[in-house]
mmCIF file of N, CA and C in Angstrom:
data_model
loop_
_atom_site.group_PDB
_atom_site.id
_atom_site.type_symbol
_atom_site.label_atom_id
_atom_site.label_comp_id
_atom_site.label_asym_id
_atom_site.label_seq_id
_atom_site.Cartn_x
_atom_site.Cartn_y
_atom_site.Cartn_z
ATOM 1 N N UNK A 1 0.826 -1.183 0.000
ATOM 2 C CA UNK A 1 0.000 0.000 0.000
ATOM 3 C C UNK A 1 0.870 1.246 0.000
ATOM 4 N N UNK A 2 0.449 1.903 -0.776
ATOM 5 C CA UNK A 2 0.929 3.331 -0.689
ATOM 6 C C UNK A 2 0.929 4.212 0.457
ATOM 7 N N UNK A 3 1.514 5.507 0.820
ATOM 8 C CA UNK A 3 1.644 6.157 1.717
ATOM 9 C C UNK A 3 0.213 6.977 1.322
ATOM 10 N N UNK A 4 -0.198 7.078 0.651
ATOM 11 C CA UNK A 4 -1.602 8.008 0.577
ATOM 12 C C UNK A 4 -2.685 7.275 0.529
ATOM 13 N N UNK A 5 -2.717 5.617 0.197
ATOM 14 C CA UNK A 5 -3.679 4.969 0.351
ATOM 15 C C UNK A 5 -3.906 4.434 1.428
ATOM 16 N N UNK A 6 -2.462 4.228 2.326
ATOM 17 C CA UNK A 6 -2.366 3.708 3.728
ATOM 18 C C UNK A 6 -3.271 4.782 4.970
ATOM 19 N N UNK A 7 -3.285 6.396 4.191
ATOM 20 C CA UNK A 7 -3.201 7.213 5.416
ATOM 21 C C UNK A 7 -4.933 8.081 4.504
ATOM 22 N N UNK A 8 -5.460 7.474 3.782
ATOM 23 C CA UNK A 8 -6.920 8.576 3.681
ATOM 24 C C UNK A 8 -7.640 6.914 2.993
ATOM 25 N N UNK A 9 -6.879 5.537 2.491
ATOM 26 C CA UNK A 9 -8.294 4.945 2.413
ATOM 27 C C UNK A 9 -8.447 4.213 0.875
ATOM 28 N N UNK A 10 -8.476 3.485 0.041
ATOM 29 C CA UNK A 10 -8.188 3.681 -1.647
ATOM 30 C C UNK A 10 -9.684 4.403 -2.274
ATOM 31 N N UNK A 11 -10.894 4.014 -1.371
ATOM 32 C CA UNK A 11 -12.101 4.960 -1.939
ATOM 33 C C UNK A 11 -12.118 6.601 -2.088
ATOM 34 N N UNK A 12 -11.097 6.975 -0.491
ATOM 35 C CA UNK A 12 -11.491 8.581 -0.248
ATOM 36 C C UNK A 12 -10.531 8.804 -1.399
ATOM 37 N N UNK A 13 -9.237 8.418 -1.915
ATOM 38 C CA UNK A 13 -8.226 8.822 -2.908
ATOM 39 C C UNK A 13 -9.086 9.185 -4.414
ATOM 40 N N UNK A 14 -9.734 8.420 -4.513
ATOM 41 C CA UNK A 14 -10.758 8.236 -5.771
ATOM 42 C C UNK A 14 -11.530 9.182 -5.416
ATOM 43 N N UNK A 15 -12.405 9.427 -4.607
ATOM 44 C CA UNK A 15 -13.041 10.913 -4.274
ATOM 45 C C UNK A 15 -12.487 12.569 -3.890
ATOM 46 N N UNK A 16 -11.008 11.935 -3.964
ATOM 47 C CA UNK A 16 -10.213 13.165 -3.168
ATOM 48 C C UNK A 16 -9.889 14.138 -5.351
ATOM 49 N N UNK A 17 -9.400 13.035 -5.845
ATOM 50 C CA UNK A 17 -9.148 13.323 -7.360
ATOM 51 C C UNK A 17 -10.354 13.797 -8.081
ATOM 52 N N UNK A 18 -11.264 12.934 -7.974
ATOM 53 C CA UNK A 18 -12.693 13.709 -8.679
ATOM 54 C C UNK A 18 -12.772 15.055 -8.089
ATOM 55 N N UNK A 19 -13.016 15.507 -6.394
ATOM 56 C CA UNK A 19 -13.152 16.557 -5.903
ATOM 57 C C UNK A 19 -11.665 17.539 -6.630
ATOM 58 N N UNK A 20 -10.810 17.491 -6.517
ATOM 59 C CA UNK A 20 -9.428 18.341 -7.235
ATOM 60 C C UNK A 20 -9.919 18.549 -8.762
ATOM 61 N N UNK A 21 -10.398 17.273 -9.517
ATOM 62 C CA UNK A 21 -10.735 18.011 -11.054
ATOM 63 C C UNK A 21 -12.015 18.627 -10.718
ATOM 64 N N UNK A 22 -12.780 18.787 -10.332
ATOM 65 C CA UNK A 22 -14.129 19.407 -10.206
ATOM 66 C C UNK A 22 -13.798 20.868 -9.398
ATOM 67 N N UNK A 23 -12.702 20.887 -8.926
ATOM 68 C CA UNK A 23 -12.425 21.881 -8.447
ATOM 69 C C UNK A 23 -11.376 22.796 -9.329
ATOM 70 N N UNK A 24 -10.591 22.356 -10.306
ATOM 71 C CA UNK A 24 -9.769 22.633 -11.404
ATOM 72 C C UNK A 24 -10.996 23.352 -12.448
ATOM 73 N N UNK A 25 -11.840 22.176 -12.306
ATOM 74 C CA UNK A 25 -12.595 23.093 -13.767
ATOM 75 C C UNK A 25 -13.367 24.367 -13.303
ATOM 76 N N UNK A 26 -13.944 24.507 -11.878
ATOM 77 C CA UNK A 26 -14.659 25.733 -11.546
ATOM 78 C C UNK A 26 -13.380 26.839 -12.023
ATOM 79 N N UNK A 27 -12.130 26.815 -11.208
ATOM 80 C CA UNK A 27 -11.147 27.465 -11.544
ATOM 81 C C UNK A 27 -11.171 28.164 -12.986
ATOM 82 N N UNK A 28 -10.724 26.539 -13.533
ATOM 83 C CA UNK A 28 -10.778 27.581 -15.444
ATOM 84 C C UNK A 28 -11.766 27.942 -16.014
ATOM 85 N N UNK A 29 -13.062 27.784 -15.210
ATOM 86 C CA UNK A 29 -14.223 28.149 -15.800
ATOM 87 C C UNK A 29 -14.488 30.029 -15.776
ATOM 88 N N UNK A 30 -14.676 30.774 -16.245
ATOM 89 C CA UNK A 30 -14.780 32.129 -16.177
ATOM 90 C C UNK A 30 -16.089 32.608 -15.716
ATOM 91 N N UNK A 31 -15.560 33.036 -14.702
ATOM 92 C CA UNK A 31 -16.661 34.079 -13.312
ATOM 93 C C UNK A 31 -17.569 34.874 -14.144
ATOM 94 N N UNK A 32 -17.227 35.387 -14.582
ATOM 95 C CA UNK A 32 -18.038 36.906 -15.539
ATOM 96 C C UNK A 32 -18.151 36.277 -17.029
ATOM 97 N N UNK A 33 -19.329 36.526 -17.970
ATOM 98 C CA UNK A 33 -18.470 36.715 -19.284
ATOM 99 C C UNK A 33 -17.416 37.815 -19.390
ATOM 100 N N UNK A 34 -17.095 37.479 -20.467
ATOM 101 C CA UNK A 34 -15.580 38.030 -21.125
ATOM 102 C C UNK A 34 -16.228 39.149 -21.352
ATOM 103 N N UNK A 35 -15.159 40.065 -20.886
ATOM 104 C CA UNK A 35 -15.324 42.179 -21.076
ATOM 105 C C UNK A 35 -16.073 42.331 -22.308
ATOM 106 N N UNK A 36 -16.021 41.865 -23.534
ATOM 107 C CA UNK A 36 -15.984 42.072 -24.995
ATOM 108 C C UNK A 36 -17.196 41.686 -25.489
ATOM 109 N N UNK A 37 -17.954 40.369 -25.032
ATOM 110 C CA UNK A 37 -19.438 40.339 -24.324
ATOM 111 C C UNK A 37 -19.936 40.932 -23.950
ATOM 112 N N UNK A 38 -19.578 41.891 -23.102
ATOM 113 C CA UNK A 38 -20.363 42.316 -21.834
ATOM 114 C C UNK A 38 -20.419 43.725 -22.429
ATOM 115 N N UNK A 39 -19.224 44.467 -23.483
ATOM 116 C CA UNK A 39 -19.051 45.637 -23.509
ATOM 117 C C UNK A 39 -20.134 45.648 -24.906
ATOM 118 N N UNK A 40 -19.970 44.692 -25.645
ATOM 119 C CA UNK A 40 -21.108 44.530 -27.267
ATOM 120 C C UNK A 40 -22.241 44.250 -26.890
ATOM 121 N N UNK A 41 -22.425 43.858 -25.543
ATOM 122 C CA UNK A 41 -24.257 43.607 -24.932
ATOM 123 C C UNK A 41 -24.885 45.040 -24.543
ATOM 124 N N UNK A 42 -23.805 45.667 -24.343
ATOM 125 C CA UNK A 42 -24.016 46.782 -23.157
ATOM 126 C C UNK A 42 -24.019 48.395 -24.283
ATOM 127 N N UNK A 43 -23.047 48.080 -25.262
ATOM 128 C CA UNK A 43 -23.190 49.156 -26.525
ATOM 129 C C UNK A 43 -23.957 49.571 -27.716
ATOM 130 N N UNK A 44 -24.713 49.062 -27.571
ATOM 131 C CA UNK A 44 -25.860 49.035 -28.490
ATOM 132 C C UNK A 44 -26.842 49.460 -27.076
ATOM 133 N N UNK A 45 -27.044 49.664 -26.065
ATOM 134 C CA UNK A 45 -28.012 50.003 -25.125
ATOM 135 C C UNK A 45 -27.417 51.848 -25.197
ATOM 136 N N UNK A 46 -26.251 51.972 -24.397
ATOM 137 C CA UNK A 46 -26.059 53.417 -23.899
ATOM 138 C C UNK A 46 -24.539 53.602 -24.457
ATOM 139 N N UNK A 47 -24.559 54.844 -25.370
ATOM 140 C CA UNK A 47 -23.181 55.158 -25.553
ATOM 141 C C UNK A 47 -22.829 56.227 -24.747
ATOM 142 N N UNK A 48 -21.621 56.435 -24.556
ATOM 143 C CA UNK A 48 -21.090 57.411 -23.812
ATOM 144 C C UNK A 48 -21.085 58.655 -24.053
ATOM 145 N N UNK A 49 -21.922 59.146 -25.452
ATOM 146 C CA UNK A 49 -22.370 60.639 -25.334
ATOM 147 C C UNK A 49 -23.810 60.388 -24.689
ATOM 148 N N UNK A 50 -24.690 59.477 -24.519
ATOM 149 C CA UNK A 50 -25.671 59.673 -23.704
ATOM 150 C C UNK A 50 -25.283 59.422 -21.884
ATOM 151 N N UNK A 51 -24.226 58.718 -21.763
ATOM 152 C CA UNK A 51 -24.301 58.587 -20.431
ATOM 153 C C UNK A 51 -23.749 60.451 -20.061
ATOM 154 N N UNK A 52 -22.813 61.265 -20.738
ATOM 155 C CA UNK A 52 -22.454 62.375 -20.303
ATOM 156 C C UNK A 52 -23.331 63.138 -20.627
ATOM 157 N N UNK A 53 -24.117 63.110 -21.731
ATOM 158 C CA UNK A 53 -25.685 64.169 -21.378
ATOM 159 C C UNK A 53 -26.114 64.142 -20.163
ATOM 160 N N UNK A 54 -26.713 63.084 -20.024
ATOM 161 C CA UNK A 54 -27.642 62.330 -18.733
ATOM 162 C C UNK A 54 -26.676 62.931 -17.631
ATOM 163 N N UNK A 55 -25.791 62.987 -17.231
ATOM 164 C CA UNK A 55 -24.866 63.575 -16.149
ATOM 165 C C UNK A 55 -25.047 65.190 -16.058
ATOM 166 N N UNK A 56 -24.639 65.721 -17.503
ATOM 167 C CA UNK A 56 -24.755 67.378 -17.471
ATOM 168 C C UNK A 56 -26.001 67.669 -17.074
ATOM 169 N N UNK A 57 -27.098 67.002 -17.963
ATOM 170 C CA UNK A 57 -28.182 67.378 -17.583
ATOM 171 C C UNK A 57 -29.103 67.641 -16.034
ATOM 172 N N UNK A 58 -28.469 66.180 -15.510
ATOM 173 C CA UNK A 58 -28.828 65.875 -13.819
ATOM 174 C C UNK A 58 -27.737 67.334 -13.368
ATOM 175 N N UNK A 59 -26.582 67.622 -13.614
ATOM 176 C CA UNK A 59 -25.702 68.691 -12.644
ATOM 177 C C UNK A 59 -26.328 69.898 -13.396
ATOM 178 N N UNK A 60 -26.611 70.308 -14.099
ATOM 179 C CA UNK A 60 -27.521 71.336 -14.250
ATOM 180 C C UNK A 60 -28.712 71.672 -13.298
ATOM 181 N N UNK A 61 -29.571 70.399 -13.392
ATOM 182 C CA UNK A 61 -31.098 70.451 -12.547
ATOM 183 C C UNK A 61 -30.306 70.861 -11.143
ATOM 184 N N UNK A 62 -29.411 70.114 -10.471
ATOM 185 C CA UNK A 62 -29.396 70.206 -9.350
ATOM 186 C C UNK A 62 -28.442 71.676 -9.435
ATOM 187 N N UNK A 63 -27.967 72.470 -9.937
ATOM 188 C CA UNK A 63 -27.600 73.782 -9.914
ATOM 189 C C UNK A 63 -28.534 74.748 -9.900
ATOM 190 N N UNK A 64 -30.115 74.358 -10.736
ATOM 191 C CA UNK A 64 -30.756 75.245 -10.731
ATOM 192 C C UNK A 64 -31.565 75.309 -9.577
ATOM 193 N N UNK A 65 -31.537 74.206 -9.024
ATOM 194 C CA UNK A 65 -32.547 73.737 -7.707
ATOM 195 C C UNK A 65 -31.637 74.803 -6.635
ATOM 196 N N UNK A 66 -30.624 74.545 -6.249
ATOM 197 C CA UNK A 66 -29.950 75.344 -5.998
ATOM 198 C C UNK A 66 -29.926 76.962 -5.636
ATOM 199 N N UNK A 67 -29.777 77.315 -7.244
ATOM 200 C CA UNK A 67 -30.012 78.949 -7.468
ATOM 201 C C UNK A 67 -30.972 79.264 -6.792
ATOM 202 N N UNK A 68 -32.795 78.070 -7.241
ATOM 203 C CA UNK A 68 -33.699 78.877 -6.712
ATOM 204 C C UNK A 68 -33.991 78.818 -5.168
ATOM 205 N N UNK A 69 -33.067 77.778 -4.496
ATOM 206 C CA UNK A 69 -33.241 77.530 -2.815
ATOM 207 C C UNK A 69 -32.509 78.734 -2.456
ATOM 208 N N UNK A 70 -31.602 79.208 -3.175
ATOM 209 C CA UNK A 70 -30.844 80.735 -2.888
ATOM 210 C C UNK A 70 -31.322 81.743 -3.026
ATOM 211 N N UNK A 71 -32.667 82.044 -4.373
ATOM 212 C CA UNK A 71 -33.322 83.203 -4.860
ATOM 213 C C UNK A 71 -34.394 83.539 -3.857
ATOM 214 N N UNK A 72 -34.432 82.259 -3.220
ATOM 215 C CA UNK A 72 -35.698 82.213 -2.243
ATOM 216 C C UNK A 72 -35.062 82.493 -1.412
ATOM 217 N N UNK A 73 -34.536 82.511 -0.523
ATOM 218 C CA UNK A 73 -33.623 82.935 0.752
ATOM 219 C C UNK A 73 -33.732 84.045 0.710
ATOM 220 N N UNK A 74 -32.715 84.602 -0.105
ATOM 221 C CA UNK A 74 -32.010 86.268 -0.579
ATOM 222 C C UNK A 74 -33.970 86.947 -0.852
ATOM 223 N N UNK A 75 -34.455 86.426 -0.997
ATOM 224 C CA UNK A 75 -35.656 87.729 -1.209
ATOM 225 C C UNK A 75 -36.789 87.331 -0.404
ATOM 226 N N UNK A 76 -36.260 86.274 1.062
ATOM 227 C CA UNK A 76 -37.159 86.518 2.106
ATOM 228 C C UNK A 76 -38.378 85.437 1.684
ATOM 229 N N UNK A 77 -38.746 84.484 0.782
ATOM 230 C CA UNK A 77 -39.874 83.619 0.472
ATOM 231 C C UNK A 77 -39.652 82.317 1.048
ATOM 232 N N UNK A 78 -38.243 81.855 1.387
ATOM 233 C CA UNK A 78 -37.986 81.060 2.218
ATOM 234 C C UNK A 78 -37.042 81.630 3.454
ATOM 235 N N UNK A 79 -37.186 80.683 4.990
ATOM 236 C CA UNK A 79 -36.761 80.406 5.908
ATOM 237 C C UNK A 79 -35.626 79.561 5.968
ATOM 238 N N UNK A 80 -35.251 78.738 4.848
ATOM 239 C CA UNK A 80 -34.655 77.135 4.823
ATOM 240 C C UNK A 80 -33.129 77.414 4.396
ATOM 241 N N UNK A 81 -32.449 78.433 5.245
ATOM 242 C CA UNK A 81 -30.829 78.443 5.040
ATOM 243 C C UNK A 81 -30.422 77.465 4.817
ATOM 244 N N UNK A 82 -30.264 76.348 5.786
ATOM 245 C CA UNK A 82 -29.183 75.134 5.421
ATOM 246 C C UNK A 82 -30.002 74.011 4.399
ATOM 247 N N UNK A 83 -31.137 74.364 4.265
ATOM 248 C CA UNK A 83 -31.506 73.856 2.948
ATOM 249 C C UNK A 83 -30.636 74.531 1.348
ATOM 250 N N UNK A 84 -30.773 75.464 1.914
ATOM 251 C CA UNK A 84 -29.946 76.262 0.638
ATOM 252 C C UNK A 84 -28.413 76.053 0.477
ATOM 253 N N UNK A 85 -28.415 76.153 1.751
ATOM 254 C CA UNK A 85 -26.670 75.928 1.953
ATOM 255 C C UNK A 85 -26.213 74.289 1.125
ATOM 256 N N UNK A 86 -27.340 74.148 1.686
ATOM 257 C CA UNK A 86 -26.565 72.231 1.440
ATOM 258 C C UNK A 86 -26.707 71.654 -0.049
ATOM 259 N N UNK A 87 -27.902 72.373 -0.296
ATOM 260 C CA UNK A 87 -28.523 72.678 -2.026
ATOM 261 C C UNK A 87 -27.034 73.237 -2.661
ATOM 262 N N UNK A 88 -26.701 74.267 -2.184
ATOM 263 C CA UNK A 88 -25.362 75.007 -3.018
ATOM 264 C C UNK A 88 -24.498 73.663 -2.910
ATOM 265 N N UNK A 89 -23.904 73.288 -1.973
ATOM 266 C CA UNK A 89 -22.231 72.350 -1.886
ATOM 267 C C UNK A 89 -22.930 71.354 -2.566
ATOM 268 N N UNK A 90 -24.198 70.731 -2.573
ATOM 269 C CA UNK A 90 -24.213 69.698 -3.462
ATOM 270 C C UNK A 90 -23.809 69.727 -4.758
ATOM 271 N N UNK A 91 -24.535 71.207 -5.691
ATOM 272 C CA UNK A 91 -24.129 71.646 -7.126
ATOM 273 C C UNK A 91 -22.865 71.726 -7.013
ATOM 274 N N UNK A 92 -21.847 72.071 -5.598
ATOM 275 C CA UNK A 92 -20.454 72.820 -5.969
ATOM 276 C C UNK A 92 -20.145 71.314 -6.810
ATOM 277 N N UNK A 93 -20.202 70.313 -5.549
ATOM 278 C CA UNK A 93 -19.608 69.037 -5.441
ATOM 279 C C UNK A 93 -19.817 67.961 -7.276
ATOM 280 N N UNK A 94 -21.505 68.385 -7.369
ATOM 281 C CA UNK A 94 -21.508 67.951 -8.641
ATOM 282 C C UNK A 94 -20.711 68.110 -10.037
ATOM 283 N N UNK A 95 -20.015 69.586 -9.980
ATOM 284 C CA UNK A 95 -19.834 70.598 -10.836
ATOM 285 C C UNK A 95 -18.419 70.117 -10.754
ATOM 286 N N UNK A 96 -17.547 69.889 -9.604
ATOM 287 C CA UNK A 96 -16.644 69.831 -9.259
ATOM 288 C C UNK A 96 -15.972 68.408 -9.768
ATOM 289 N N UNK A 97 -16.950 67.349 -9.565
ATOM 290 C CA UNK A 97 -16.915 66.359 -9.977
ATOM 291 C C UNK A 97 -16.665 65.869 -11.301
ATOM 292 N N UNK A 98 -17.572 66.854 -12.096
ATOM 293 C CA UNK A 98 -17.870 66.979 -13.755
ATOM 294 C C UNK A 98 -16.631 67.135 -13.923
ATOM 295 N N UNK A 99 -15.738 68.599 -13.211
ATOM 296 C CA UNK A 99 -14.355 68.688 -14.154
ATOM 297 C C UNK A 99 -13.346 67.672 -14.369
ATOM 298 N N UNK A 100 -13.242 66.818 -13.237
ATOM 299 C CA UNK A 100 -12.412 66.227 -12.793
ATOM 300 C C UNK A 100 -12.487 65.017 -13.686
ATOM 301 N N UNK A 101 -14.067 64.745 -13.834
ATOM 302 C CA UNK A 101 -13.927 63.864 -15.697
ATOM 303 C C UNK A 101 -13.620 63.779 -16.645
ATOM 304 N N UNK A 102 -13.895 65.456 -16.925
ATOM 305 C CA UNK A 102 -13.722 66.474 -18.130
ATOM 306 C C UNK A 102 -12.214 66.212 -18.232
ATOM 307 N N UNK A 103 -11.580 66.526 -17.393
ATOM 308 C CA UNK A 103 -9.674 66.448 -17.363
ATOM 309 C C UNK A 103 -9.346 65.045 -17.142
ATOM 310 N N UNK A 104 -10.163 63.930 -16.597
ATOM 311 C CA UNK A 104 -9.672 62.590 -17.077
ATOM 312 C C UNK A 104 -9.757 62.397 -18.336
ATOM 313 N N UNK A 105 -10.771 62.343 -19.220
ATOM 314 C CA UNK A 105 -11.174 61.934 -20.301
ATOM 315 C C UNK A 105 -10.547 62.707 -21.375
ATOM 316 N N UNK A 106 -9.984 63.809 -20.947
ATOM 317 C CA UNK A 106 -8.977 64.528 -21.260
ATOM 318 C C UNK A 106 -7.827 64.209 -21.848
ATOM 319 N N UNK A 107 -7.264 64.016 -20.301
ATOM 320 C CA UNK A 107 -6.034 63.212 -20.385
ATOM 321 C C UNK A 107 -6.141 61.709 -20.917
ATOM 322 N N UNK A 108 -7.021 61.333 -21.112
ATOM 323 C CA UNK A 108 -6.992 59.808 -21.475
ATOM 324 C C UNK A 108 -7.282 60.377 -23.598
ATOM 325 N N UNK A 109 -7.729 60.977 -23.456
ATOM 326 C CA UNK A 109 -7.662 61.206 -25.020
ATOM 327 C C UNK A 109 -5.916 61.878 -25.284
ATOM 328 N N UNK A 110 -5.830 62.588 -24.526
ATOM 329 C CA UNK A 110 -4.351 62.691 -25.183
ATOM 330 C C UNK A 110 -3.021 61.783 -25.103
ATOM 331 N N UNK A 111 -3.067 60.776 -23.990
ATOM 332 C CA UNK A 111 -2.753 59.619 -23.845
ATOM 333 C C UNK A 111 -2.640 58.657 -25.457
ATOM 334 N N UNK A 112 -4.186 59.119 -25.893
ATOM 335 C CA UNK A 112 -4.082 57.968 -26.783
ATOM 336 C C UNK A 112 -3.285 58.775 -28.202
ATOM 337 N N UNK A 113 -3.215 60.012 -28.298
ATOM 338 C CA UNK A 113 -3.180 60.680 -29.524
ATOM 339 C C UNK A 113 -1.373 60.679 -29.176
ATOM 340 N N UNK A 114 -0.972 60.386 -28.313
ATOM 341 C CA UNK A 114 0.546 60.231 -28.089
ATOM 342 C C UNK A 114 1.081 58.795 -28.229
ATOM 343 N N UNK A 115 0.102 57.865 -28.455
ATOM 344 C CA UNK A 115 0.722 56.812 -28.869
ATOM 345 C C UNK A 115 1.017 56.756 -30.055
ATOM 346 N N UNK A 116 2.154 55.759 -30.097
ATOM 347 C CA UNK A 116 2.583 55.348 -31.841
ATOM 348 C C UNK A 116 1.958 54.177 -32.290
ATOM 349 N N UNK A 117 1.754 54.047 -33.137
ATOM 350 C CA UNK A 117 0.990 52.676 -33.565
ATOM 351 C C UNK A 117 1.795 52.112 -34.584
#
């Protein structure tokens, strides 16, 4: 007898190998589909000049919501300072946010216009 059949059994050895390939194939089996799937399922739904409309558009609304939680303040029709207040840093934060895309997507376009091909 072998040292591995002596010490788990000759049945559990036979169950120990099935369990290792059954556990090999989950391994090579792929978690997600593949990016390239997922990106040709997903591109024909929303391209990325609609997802950055849909963004400007939402940081707009919430700028104007904003203005008018401020227009109302400043001329006495509302009471609701830290409504206003918090209304403003949200637009800052939105606005703020936007650039910081604006200059990724930026930099990622000039990234690409500096490569050599």
């Amino acid at each position: 007898m072998t040292t591995i059949t002596h010490l788990t059994g000759g049945a559990s050895l036979l169950s120990m190998q099935q369990e290792m390939n059954r556990m090999k194939t989950l391994a090579d089996a792929p978690v997600l589909p593949s990016t390239t799937q997922a990106l040709a399922s997903h591109a024909s739904e929303t391209s990325f000049q609609e997802v950055m409309h849909a963004a400007l558009n939402h940081i707009d609304r919430i700028q104007q919501a904003a203005d008018a939680k401020q227009n109302a303040v400043d001329s006495g029709q509302s009471d609701d300072l830290v409504g206003a207040m918090l209304a403003s840093q949200e637009a800052a934060l939105s606005f703020s946010a936007l650039v910081q895309v604006r200059n990724k997507v930026t930099s990622g376009i000039n990234d690409l216009m500096s490569m050599s091909v």
